[in-house]
Each structure stands twice: as structure tokens, then as C-alpha cells.
Tab-separated table of C-alpha atoms in Angstrom:
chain	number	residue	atom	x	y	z
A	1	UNK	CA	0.311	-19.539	-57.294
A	2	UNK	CA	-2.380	-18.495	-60.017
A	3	UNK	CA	-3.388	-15.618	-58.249
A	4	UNK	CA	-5.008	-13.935	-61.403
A	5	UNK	CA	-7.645	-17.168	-61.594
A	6	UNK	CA	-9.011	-16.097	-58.194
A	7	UNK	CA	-9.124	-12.371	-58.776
A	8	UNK	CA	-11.043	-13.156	-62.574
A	9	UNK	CA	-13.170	-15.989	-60.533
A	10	UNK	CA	-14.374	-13.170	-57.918
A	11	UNK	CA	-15.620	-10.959	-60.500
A	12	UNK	CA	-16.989	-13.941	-62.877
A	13	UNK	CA	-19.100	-14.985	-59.783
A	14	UNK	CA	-20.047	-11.493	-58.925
A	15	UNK	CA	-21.637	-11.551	-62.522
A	16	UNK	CA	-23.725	-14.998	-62.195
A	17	UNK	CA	-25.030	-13.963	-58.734
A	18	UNK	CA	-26.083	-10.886	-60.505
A	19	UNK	CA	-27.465	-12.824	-63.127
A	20	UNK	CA	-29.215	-15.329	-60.857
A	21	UNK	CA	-30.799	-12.180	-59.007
A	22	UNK	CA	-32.478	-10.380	-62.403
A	23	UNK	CA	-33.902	-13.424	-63.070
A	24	UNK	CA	-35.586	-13.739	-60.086
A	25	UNK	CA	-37.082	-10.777	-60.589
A	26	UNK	CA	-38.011	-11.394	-63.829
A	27	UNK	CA	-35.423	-8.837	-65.445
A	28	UNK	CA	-32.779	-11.080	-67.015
A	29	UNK	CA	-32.065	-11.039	-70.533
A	30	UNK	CA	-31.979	-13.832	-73.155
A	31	UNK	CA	-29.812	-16.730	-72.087
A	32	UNK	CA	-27.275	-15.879	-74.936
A	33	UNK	CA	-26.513	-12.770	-74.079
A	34	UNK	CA	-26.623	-13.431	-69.972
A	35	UNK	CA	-23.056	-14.934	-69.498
A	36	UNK	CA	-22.651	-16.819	-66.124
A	37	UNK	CA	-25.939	-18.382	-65.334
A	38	UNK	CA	-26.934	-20.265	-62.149
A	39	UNK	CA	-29.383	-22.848	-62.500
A	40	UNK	CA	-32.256	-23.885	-59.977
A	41	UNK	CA	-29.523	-25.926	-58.269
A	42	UNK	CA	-27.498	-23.151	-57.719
A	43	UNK	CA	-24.707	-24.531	-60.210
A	44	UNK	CA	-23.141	-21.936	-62.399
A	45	UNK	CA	-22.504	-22.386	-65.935
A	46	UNK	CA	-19.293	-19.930	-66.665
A	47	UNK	CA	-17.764	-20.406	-70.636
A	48	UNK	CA	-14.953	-18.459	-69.490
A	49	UNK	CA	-14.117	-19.419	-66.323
A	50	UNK	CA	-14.311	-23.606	-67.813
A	51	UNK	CA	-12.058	-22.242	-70.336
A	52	UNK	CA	-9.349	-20.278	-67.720
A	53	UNK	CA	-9.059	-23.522	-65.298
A	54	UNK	CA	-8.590	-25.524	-68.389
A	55	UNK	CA	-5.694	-23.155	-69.421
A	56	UNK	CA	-4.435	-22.970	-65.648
A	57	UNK	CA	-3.994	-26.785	-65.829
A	58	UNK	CA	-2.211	-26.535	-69.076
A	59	UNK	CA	0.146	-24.061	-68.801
A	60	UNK	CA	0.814	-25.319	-65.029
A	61	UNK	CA	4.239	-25.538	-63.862
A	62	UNK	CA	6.301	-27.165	-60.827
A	63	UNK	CA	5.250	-25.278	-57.313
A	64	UNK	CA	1.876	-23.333	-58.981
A	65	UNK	CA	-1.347	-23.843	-56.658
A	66	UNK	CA	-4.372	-23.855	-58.485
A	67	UNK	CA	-6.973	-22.392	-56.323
A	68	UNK	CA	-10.363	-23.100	-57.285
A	69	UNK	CA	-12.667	-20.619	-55.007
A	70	UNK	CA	-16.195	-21.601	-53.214
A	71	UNK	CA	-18.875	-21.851	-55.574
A	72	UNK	CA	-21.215	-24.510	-57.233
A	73	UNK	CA	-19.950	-24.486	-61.004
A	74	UNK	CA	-20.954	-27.033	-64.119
A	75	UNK	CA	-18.184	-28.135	-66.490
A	76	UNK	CA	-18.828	-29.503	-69.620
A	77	UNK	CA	-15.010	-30.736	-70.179
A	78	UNK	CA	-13.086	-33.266	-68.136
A	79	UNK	CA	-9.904	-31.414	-66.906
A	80	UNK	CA	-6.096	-32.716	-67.498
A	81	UNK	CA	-3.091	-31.621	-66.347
A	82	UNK	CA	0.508	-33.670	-66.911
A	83	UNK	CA	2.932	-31.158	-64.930
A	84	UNK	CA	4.749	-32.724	-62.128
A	85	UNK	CA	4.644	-30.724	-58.654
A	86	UNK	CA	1.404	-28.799	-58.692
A	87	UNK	CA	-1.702	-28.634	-56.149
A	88	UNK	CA	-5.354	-27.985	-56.926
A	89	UNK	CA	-6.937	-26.689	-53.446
A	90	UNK	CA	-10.873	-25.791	-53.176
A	91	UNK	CA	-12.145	-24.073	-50.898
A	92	UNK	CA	-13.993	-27.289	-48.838
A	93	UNK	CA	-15.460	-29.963	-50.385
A	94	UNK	CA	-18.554	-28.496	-49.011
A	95	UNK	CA	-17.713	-25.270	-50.800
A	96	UNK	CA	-16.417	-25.882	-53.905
A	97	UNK	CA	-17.964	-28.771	-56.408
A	98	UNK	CA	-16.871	-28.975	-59.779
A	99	UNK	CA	-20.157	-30.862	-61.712
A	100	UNK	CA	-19.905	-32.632	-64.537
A	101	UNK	CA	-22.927	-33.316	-65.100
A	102	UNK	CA	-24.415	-33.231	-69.496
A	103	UNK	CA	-20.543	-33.179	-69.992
A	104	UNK	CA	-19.702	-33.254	-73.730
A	105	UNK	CA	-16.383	-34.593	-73.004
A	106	UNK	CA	-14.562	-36.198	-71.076
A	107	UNK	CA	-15.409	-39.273	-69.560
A	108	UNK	CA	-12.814	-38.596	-66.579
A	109	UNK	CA	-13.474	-35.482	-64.382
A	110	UNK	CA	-9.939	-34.773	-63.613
A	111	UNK	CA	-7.307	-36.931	-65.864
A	112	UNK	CA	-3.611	-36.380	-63.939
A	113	UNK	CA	-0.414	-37.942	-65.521
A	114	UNK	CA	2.191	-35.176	-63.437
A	115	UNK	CA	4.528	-36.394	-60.640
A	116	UNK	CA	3.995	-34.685	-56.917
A	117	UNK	CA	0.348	-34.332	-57.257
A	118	UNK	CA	-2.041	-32.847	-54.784
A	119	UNK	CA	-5.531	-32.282	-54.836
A	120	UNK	CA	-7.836	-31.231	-51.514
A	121	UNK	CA	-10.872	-29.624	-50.816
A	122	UNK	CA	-13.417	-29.973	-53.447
A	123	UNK	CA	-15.824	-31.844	-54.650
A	124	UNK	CA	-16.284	-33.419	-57.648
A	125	UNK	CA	-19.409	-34.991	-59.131
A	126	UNK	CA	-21.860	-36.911	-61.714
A	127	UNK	CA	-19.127	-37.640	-64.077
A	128	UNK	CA	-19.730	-40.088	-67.293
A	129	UNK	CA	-16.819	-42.184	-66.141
A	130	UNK	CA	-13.704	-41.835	-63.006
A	131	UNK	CA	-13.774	-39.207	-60.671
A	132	UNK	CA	-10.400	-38.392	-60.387
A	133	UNK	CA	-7.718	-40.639	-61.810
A	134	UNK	CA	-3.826	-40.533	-61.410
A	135	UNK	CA	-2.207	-42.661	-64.039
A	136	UNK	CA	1.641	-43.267	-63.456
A	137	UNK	CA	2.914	-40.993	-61.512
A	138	UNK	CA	5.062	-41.122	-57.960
A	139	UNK	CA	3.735	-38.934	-55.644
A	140	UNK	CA	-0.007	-38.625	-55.131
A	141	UNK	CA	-2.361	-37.268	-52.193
A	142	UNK	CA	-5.652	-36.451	-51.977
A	143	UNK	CA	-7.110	-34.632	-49.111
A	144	UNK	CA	-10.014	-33.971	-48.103
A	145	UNK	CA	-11.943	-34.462	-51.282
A	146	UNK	CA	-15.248	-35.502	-52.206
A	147	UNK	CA	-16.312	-37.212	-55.232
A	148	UNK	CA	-20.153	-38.652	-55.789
A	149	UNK	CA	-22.946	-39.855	-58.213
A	150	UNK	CA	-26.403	-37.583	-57.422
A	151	UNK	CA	-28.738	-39.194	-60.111
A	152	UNK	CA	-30.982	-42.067	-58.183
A	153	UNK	CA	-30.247	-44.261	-61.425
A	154	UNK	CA	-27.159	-45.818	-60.619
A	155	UNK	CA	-26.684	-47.178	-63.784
A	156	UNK	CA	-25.568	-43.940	-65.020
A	157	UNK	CA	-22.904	-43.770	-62.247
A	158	UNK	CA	-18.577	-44.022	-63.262
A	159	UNK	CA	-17.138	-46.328	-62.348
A	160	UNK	CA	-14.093	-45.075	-59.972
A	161	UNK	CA	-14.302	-42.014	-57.712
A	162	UNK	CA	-10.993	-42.058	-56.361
A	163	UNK	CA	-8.546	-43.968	-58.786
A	164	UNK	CA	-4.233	-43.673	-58.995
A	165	UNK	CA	-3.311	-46.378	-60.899
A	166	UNK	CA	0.080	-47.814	-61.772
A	167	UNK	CA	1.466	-45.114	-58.740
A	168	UNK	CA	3.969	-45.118	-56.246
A	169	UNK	CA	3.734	-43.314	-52.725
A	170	UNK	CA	-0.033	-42.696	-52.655
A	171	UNK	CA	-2.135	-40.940	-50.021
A	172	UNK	CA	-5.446	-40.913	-49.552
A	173	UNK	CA	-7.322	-39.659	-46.324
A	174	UNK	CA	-10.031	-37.731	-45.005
A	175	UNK	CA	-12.006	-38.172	-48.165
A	176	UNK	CA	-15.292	-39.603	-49.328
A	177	UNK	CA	-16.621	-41.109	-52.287
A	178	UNK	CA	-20.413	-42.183	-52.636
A	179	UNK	CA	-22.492	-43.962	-55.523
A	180	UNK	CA	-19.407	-45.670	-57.969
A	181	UNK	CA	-20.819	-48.418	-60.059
A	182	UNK	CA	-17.339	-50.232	-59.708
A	183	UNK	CA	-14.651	-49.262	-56.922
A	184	UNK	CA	-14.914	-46.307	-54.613
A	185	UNK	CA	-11.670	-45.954	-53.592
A	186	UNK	CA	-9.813	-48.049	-55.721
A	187	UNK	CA	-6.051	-48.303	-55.796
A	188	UNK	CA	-4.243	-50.787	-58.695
A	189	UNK	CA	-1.025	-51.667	-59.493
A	190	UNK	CA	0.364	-49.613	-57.373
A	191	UNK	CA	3.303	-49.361	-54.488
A	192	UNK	CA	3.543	-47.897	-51.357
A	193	UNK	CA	-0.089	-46.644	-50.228
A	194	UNK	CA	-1.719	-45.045	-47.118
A	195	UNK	CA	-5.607	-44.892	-47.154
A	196	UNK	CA	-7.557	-44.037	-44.125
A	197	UNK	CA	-9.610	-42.133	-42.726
A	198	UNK	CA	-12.171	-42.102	-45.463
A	199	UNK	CA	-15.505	-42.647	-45.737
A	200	UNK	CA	-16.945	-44.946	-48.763
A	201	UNK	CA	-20.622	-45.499	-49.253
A	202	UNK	CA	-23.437	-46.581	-51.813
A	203	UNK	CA	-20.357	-48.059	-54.162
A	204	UNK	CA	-20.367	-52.006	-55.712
A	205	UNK	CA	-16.768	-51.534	-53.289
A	206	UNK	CA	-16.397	-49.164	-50.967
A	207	UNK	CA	-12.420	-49.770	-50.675
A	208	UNK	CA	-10.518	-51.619	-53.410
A	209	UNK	CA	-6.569	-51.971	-53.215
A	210	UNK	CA	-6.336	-54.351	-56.473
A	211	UNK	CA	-2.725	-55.552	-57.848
A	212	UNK	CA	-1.069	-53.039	-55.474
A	213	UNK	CA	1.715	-54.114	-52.712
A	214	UNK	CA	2.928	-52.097	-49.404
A	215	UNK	CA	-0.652	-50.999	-48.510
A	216	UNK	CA	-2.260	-49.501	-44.851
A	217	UNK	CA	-5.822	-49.278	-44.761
A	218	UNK	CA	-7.188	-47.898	-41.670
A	219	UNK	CA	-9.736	-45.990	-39.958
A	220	UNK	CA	-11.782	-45.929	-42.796
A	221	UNK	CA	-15.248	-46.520	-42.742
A	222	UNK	CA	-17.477	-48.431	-45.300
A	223	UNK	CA	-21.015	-48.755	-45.272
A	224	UNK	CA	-23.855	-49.504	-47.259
A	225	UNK	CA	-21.974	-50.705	-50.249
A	226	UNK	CA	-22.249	-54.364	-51.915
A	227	UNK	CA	-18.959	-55.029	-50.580
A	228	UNK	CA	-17.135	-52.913	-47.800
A	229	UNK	CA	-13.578	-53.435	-48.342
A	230	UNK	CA	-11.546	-55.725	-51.084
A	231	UNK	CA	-8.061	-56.766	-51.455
A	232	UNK	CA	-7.750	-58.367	-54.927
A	233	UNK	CA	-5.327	-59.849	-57.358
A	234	UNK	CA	-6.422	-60.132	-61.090
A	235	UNK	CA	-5.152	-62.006	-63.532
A	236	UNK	CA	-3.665	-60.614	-66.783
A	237	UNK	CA	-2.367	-57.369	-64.946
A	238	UNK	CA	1.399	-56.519	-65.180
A	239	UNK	CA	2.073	-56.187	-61.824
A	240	UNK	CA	1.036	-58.719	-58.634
A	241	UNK	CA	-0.425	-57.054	-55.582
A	242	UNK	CA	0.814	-58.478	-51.504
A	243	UNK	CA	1.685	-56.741	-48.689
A	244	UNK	CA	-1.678	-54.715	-47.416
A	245	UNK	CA	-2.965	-54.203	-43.919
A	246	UNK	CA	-6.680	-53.155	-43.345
A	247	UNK	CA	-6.958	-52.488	-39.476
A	248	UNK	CA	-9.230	-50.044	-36.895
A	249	UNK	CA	-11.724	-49.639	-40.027
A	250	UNK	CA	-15.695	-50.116	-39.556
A	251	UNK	CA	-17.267	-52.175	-42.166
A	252	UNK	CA	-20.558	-51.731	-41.904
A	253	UNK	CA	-24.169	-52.925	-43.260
A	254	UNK	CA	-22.932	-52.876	-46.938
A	255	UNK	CA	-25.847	-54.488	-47.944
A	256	UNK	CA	-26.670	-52.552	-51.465
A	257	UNK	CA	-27.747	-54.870	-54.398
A	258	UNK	CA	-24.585	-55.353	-56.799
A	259	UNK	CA	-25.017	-52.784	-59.755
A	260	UNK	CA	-21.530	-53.249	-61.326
A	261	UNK	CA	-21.364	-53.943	-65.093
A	262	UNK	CA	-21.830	-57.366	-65.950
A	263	UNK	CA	-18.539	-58.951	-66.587
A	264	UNK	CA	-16.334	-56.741	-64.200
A	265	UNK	CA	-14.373	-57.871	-61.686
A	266	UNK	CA	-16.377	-56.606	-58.647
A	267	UNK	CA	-19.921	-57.934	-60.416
A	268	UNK	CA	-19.017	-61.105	-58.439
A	269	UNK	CA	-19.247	-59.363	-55.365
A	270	UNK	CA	-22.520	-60.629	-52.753
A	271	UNK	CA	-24.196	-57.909	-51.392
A	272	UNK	CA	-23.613	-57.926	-47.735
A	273	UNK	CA	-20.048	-58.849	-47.554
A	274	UNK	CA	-17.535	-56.806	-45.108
A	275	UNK	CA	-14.462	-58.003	-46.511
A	276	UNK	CA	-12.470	-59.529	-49.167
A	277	UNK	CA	-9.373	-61.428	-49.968
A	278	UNK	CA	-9.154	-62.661	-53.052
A	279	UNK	CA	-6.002	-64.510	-54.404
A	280	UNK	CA	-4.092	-62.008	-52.751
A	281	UNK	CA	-0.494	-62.722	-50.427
A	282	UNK	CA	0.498	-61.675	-47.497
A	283	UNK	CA	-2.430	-59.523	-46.338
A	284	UNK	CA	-3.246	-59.179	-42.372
A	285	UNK	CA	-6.962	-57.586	-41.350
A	286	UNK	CA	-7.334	-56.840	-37.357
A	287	UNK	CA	-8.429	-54.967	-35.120
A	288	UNK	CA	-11.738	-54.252	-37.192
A	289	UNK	CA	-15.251	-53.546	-36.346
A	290	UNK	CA	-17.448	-55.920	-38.907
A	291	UNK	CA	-21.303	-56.284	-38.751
A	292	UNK	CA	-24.412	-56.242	-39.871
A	293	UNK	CA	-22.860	-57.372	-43.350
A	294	UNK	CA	-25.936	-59.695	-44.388
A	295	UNK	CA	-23.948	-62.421	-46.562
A	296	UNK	CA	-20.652	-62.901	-44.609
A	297	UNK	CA	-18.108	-61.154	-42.889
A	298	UNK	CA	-14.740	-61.733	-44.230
A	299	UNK	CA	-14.418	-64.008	-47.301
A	300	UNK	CA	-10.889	-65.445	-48.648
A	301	UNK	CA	-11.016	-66.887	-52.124
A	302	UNK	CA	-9.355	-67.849	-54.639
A	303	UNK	CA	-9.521	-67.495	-58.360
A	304	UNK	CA	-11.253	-71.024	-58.686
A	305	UNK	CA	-14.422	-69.532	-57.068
A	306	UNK	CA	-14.474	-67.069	-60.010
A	307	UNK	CA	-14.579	-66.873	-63.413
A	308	UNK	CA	-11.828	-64.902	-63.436
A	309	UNK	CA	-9.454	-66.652	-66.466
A	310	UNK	CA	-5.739	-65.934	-67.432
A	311	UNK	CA	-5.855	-64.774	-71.208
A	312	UNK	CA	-2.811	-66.008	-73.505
A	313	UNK	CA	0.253	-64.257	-73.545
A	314	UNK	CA	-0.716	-62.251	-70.272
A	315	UNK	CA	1.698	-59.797	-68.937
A	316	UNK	CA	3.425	-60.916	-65.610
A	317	UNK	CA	2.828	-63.693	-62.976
A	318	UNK	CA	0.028	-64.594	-61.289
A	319	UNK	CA	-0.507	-67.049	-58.440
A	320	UNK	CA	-4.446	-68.339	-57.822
A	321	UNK	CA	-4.230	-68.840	-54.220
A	322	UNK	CA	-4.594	-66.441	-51.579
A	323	UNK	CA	-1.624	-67.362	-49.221
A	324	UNK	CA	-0.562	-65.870	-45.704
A	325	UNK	CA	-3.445	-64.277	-44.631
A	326	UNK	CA	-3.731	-63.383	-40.815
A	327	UNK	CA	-7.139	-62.510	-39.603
A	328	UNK	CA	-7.324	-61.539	-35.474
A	329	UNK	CA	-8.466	-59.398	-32.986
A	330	UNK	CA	-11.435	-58.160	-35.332
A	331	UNK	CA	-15.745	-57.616	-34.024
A	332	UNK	CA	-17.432	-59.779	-36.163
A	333	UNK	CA	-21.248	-59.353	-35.335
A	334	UNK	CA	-25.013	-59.379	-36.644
A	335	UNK	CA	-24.521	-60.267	-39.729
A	336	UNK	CA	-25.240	-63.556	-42.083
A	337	UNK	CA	-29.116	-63.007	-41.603
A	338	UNK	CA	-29.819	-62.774	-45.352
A	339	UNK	CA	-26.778	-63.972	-47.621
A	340	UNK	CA	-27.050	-63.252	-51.279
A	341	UNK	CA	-27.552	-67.317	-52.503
A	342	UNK	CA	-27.355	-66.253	-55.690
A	343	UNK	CA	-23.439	-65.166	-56.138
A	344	UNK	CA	-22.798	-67.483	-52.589
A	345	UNK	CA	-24.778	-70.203	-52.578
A	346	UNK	CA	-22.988	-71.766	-49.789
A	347	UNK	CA	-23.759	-69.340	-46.996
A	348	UNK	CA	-27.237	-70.466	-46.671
A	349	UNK	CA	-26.052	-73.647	-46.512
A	350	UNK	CA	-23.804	-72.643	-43.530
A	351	UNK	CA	-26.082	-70.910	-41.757
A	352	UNK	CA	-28.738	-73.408	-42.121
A	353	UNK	CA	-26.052	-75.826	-40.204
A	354	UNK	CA	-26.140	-73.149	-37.135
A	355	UNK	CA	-22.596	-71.743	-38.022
A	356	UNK	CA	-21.515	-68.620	-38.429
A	357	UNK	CA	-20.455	-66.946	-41.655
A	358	UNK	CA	-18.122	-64.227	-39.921
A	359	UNK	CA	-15.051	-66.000	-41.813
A	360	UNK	CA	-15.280	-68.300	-44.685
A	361	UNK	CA	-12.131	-69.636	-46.992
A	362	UNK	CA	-13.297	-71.176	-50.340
A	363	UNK	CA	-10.973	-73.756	-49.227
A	364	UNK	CA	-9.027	-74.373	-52.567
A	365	UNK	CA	-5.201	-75.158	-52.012
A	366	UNK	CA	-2.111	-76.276	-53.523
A	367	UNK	CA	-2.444	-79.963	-52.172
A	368	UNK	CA	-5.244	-81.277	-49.514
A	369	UNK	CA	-3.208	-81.095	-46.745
A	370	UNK	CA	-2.105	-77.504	-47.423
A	371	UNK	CA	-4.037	-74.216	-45.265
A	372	UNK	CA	-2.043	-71.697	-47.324
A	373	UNK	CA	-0.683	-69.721	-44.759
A	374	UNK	CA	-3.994	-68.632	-43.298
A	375	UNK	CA	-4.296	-68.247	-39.900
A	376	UNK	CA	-7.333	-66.882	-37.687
A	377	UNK	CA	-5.966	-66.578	-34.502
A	378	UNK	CA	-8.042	-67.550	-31.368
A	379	UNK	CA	-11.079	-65.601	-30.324
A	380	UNK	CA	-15.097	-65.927	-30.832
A	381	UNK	CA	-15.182	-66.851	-34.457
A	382	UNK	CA	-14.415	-70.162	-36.425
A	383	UNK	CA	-12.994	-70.905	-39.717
A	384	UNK	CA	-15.450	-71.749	-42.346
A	385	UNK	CA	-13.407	-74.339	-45.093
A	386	UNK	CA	-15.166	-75.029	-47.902
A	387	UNK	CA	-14.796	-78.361	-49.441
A	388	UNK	CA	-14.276	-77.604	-53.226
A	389	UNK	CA	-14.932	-81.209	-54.536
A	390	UNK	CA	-18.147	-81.267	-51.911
A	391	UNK	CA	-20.507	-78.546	-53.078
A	392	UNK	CA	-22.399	-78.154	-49.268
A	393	UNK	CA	-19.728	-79.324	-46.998
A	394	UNK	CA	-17.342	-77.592	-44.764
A	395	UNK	CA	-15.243	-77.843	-41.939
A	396	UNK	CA	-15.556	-75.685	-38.712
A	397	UNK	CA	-11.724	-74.472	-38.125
A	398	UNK	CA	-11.247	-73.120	-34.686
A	399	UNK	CA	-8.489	-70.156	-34.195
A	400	UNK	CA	-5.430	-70.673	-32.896
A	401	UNK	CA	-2.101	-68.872	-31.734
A	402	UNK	CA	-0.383	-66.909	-34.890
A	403	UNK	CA	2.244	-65.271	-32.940
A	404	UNK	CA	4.594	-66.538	-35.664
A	405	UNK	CA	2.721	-64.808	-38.640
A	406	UNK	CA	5.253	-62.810	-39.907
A	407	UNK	CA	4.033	-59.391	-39.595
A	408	UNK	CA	4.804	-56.434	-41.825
A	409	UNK	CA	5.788	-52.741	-40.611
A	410	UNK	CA	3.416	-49.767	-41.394
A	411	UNK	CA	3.560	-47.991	-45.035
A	412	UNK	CA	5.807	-44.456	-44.539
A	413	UNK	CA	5.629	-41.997	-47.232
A	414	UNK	CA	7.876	-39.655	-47.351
């Protein structure tokens, strides 16, 4: 444990409260000379103590806890570390925010490549780009952490709050993300992954597992995104995603106006969806509470109704079709009311025939006789089928019995 970073923090803080008092009464000095300063926010600008975190992080070794006391402080620097086996611990995400706002460099706010990683109880916020990524590493769990976007233009926003990529035995609960111009709480291309308990809110996607297999996603909630929660697979990524359970989350009202950059993969999202599958395998979403999601609640697509398009000499496989995709026991309700007709043009056309648009499949398949494995199993809603050579047609589906889905067992980490 870096014991010596807290002791120097108490004293460095001691100094900018001091500061921030002469200056109220109209006794500080010139800013040069004042050291830590607080600004109207309350957010502390500290040279030294940016520059003894940064050399915490870097000289960081197996076991060391990096604790990072309460206080409102402004970086200008993203942060890195690439030791295996270390924690950074805040105080509370309520009590310790790390800005980033004006940063000079970075984009990311937190860049981590070490094994055995832990971060909880902080906040971080108004980054240029990510939050906090995790790039290749096995062993990743974040706790209790906030990351968010203040400014009211969103196009200023990063992209990811929350973002381990290419990982294996991730963890990610009782956190929150708010105002991502892409992804939340997005996990890709990576293996064995517990998220839940989260809240995501004001994203383009609240909750993104992309490329990723062996995933539980539960008792989140996501509301007042574009979309609430996705489960994609993208072309011309190394790795195929399957395997993911979403189940006892709340998807609600995420009904914000798409503000992803054009050309991303989430800028095809419609604003009022609850749910996505999209060319994914083997995914099962029950036991959900779904409404008030203005376009549709659950949509499962495939790469045809995008225009998503496999480059030349892409790395890996990937399959087009969503296939084996249970949907049961969810609360679809109160939503539908105003689709967005420009990025789904077919859900006013559904509605407009008295149906539903609680569950809609795009329809495409292998051969015409072929349902892909889907199954909704019997209960309120109907299957929406799109007819792909009939722009405006559909069939109504009803559920039926999918007691011989073949279910998958709960993600462990270990």
C-alpha cells in the first residue's frame, strides 16, 4: 500500500483549502505563486499531486493499493498503469472524482494494460475520449465506480465510460456511467463476464456486450439512453461473440435522440429501443422489465438490416444471422407510441396495423423455411417477422413452448 500518497495528499489538500479560503477573503496571492487552487466548482488543480499519482501508477507493483483520498481534483493527463495485481480505491464515487476536464493529454482517463486489476470508488469524468479502458488483460473488476460527461453538449462526450476490451474474467457491478456518445458499458471481445447491478443512462447504449462470449447481464438498469441494452456481433473483429444472458434488468424509457458519430456501429441505433440482438448466437433475455421504450422493445437483426460490411482480408469468422435466441418470461409494456421511422421505418408500419412492436425479428434467414433458432416462448406478446423481400409486410408469430432451448449455466469468476 502507498501509504506516503495519502499522508502527502492530506497535507496537499490542507494547502488548496487554505488557498480556496484567502481567496475568499480577498487575500490570496497571484495564481503562480498559490500552488493548489480550487476553482468555483470546488475542483482542485494540484501540479504535484497529478504528478505523484502518475508516478504511483508507474512505479506500481503486484499487491500495492493505490488510495486516492476524498476530494474534487482536475487532471490534465490521462493516467496508465501496466502492472499486473494492483487496486486503485477512492474514497466513494461520491467522494473522490478525478476530472479531466481541458486535459492536454490523454484522450483515455485511465489507460490499464496490467493483469488482476481493480478499480472502486471514484469517479471519473469529462474525458476527451474512454473513461476507463482495460485492454488485454485477465482479471478485471470494477466496483462501485462512476464515470460521466457534465457538459450539456454531448457532442463533446467519449465515447466509452466503462470499456475492457479483448479481457478475460471481467466484473462489473454496482457502477454507473452517464452521457457516452457511443457505449456506456461496453464490453468487446472478451470472455467470461459478469455485469449487473449497474446503472447506465443518457448514453447512445446504455449496456453493450459486443464480440464477447460467456456473458451475465443482470439487475442492471438502463434508462433514458437511445438504446437500453445491446448484444452485438461486428464484422471484421478477431474474435466472434455467443453465449450472453441479460435477465432481472429494467430497460427503461431510453428514448434520447441518437448522438453517436456518424458511421459507428451504434449510430444505427432508433431511439426508443429496449433491447438488441444483432447477429449474435446463442443469447437468452428473460425475466426483464421493458417499457416505455418508444420505437420497440426487443429487436433481433441481422447484418442485412445494416450497413455493416465485411472488409477484405478480415480477421476471423463471422456469421450474419442471429441464431438461437430465446426470449420469455419478460414485461413488455407502454412502449411503440412514437418509433423513430427514420432508422426503422417499419415500426410505424406495424403499429399502424394494430400490432405490437414489443418483439420484432428482421426476419432474414438462411433459407425461407428457416426461424434460426429463435424462440419466444408463450405469453402476452407476438413475434413480429419481417418479410425482407416485402418492404411493409410481416407475419404475427405467436409464442410457443421452448422448454427444449438449450439453456446455458451462469458466468462464475473465480
Amino acid at each position: 500500500m502507498k501509504a506516503g500518497f495519502v499522508r502527502g495528499r492530506t497535507a496537499l489538500l490542507g494547502s488548496a483549502l487554505m488557498v480556496a479560503g484567502l481567496g475568499s477573503l480577498g487575500l490570496a496571492g497571484p495564481a503562480w505563486a498559490a500552488g493548489p487552487q480550487a476553482d468555483a466548482d470546488g475542483f482542485v488543480t494540484d501540479r504535484a499531486f497529478e504528478k505523484h499519482l502518475q508516478e504511483q501508477l508507474l512505479d506500481a507493483k503486484a499487491g500495492d493499493v493505490i488510495t486516492i483520498p476524498a476530494g474534487k481534483y482536475r487532471l490534465s493527463r490521462g493516467l496508465g498503469l501496466t502492472a499486473s495485481g494492483v487496486t486503485i480505491k477512492g474514497a466513494g464515487k461520491d467522494q473522490t472524482v478525478l476530472s479531466f476536464a481541458g486535459m492536454v493529454a490523454g484522450p483515455v482517463g485511465l489507460l490499464v494494460t496490467g493483469n488482476n486489476f481493480v478499480v472502486s470508488d471514484l469517479t471519473v469524468q469529462d474525458t476527451k475520449g474512454d473513461g476507463i479502458k482495460i485492454n488485454g488483460t485477465k482479471g478485471v473488476t470494477f466496483r462501485n465506480v462512476r464515470v460521466r460527461w457534465t457538459d450539456p453538449d454531448n457532442s463533446t462526450h467519449g465515447a466509452y465510460g466503462i470499456y475492457p476490451v479483448g479481457c478475460t474474467d471481467v466484473l462489473i457491478e454496482d457502477s454507473e456511467v452517464f452521457g457516452s456518445s457511443d457505449a456506456g458499458i461496453y464490453v468487446g471481445q472478451s470472455d467470461n463476464i459478469i455485469v449487473r447491478r449497474n446503472r447506465a443512462e443518457l448514453n447512445v447504449a446504455g449496456i453493450e456486450i459486443e464480440n464477447s462470449t460467456h456473458a451475465d447481464v443482470y439487475e442492471n438498469v438502463a434508462t433514458r439512453n437511445t438504446g437500453g441494452i445491446l448484444v452485438f456481433n461486428m464484422p471484421n473483429l478477431p474474435k466472434p461473440g455467443h453465449s450472453t444472458r441479460i435477465h432481472n434488468n429494467v430497460s427503461e424509457a431510453n428514448n434520447t435522440p441518437n448522438f453517436a458519430a456518424k458511421g459507428t456501429a451504434v449510430s444505427i441505433v432508433p431511439k426508443g429501443t429496449g433491447m438488441i440482438v444483432l447477429a449474435n448466437d446463442d443469447v437468452e433475455i428473460f425475466d426483464n422489465d421493458i417499457r416505455n421504450n418508444d420505437t420497440m422493445g426487443i429487436a433481433i437483426a441481422s447484418d442485412f438490416s445494416t450497413d455493416y460490411k465485411i472488409e477484405a482480408g478480415a480477421p476471423g469468422e463471422h456469421d450474419p444471422y442471429p441464431d438461437r435466441v430465446l426470449i420469455a418470461g419478460n414485461r413488455i409494456s407502454g412502449g411503440g407510441n412514437a418509433p423513430d421511422a427514420e432508422r426503422f421505418p417499419a415500426a410505424p408500419v406495424i403499429r399502424a396495423a394494430g400490432q405490437s412492436t414489443n418483439v420484432v425479428w428482421d426476419g432474414y434467414t438462411r433459407a425461407p423455411a428457416d426461424d434460426n433458432g429463435i424462440c419466444l416462448a408463450s405469453g402476452p406478446d407476438k413475434l413480429i417477422r419481417l418479410d425482407p423481400k416485402s418492404p411493409g409486410k410481416f407475419a404475427v408469430i405467436d409464442g410457443k413452448s421452448c422448454d427444449g432451448f438449450k439453456r446455458q449455466p451462469p458466468v462464475v469468476i473465480r
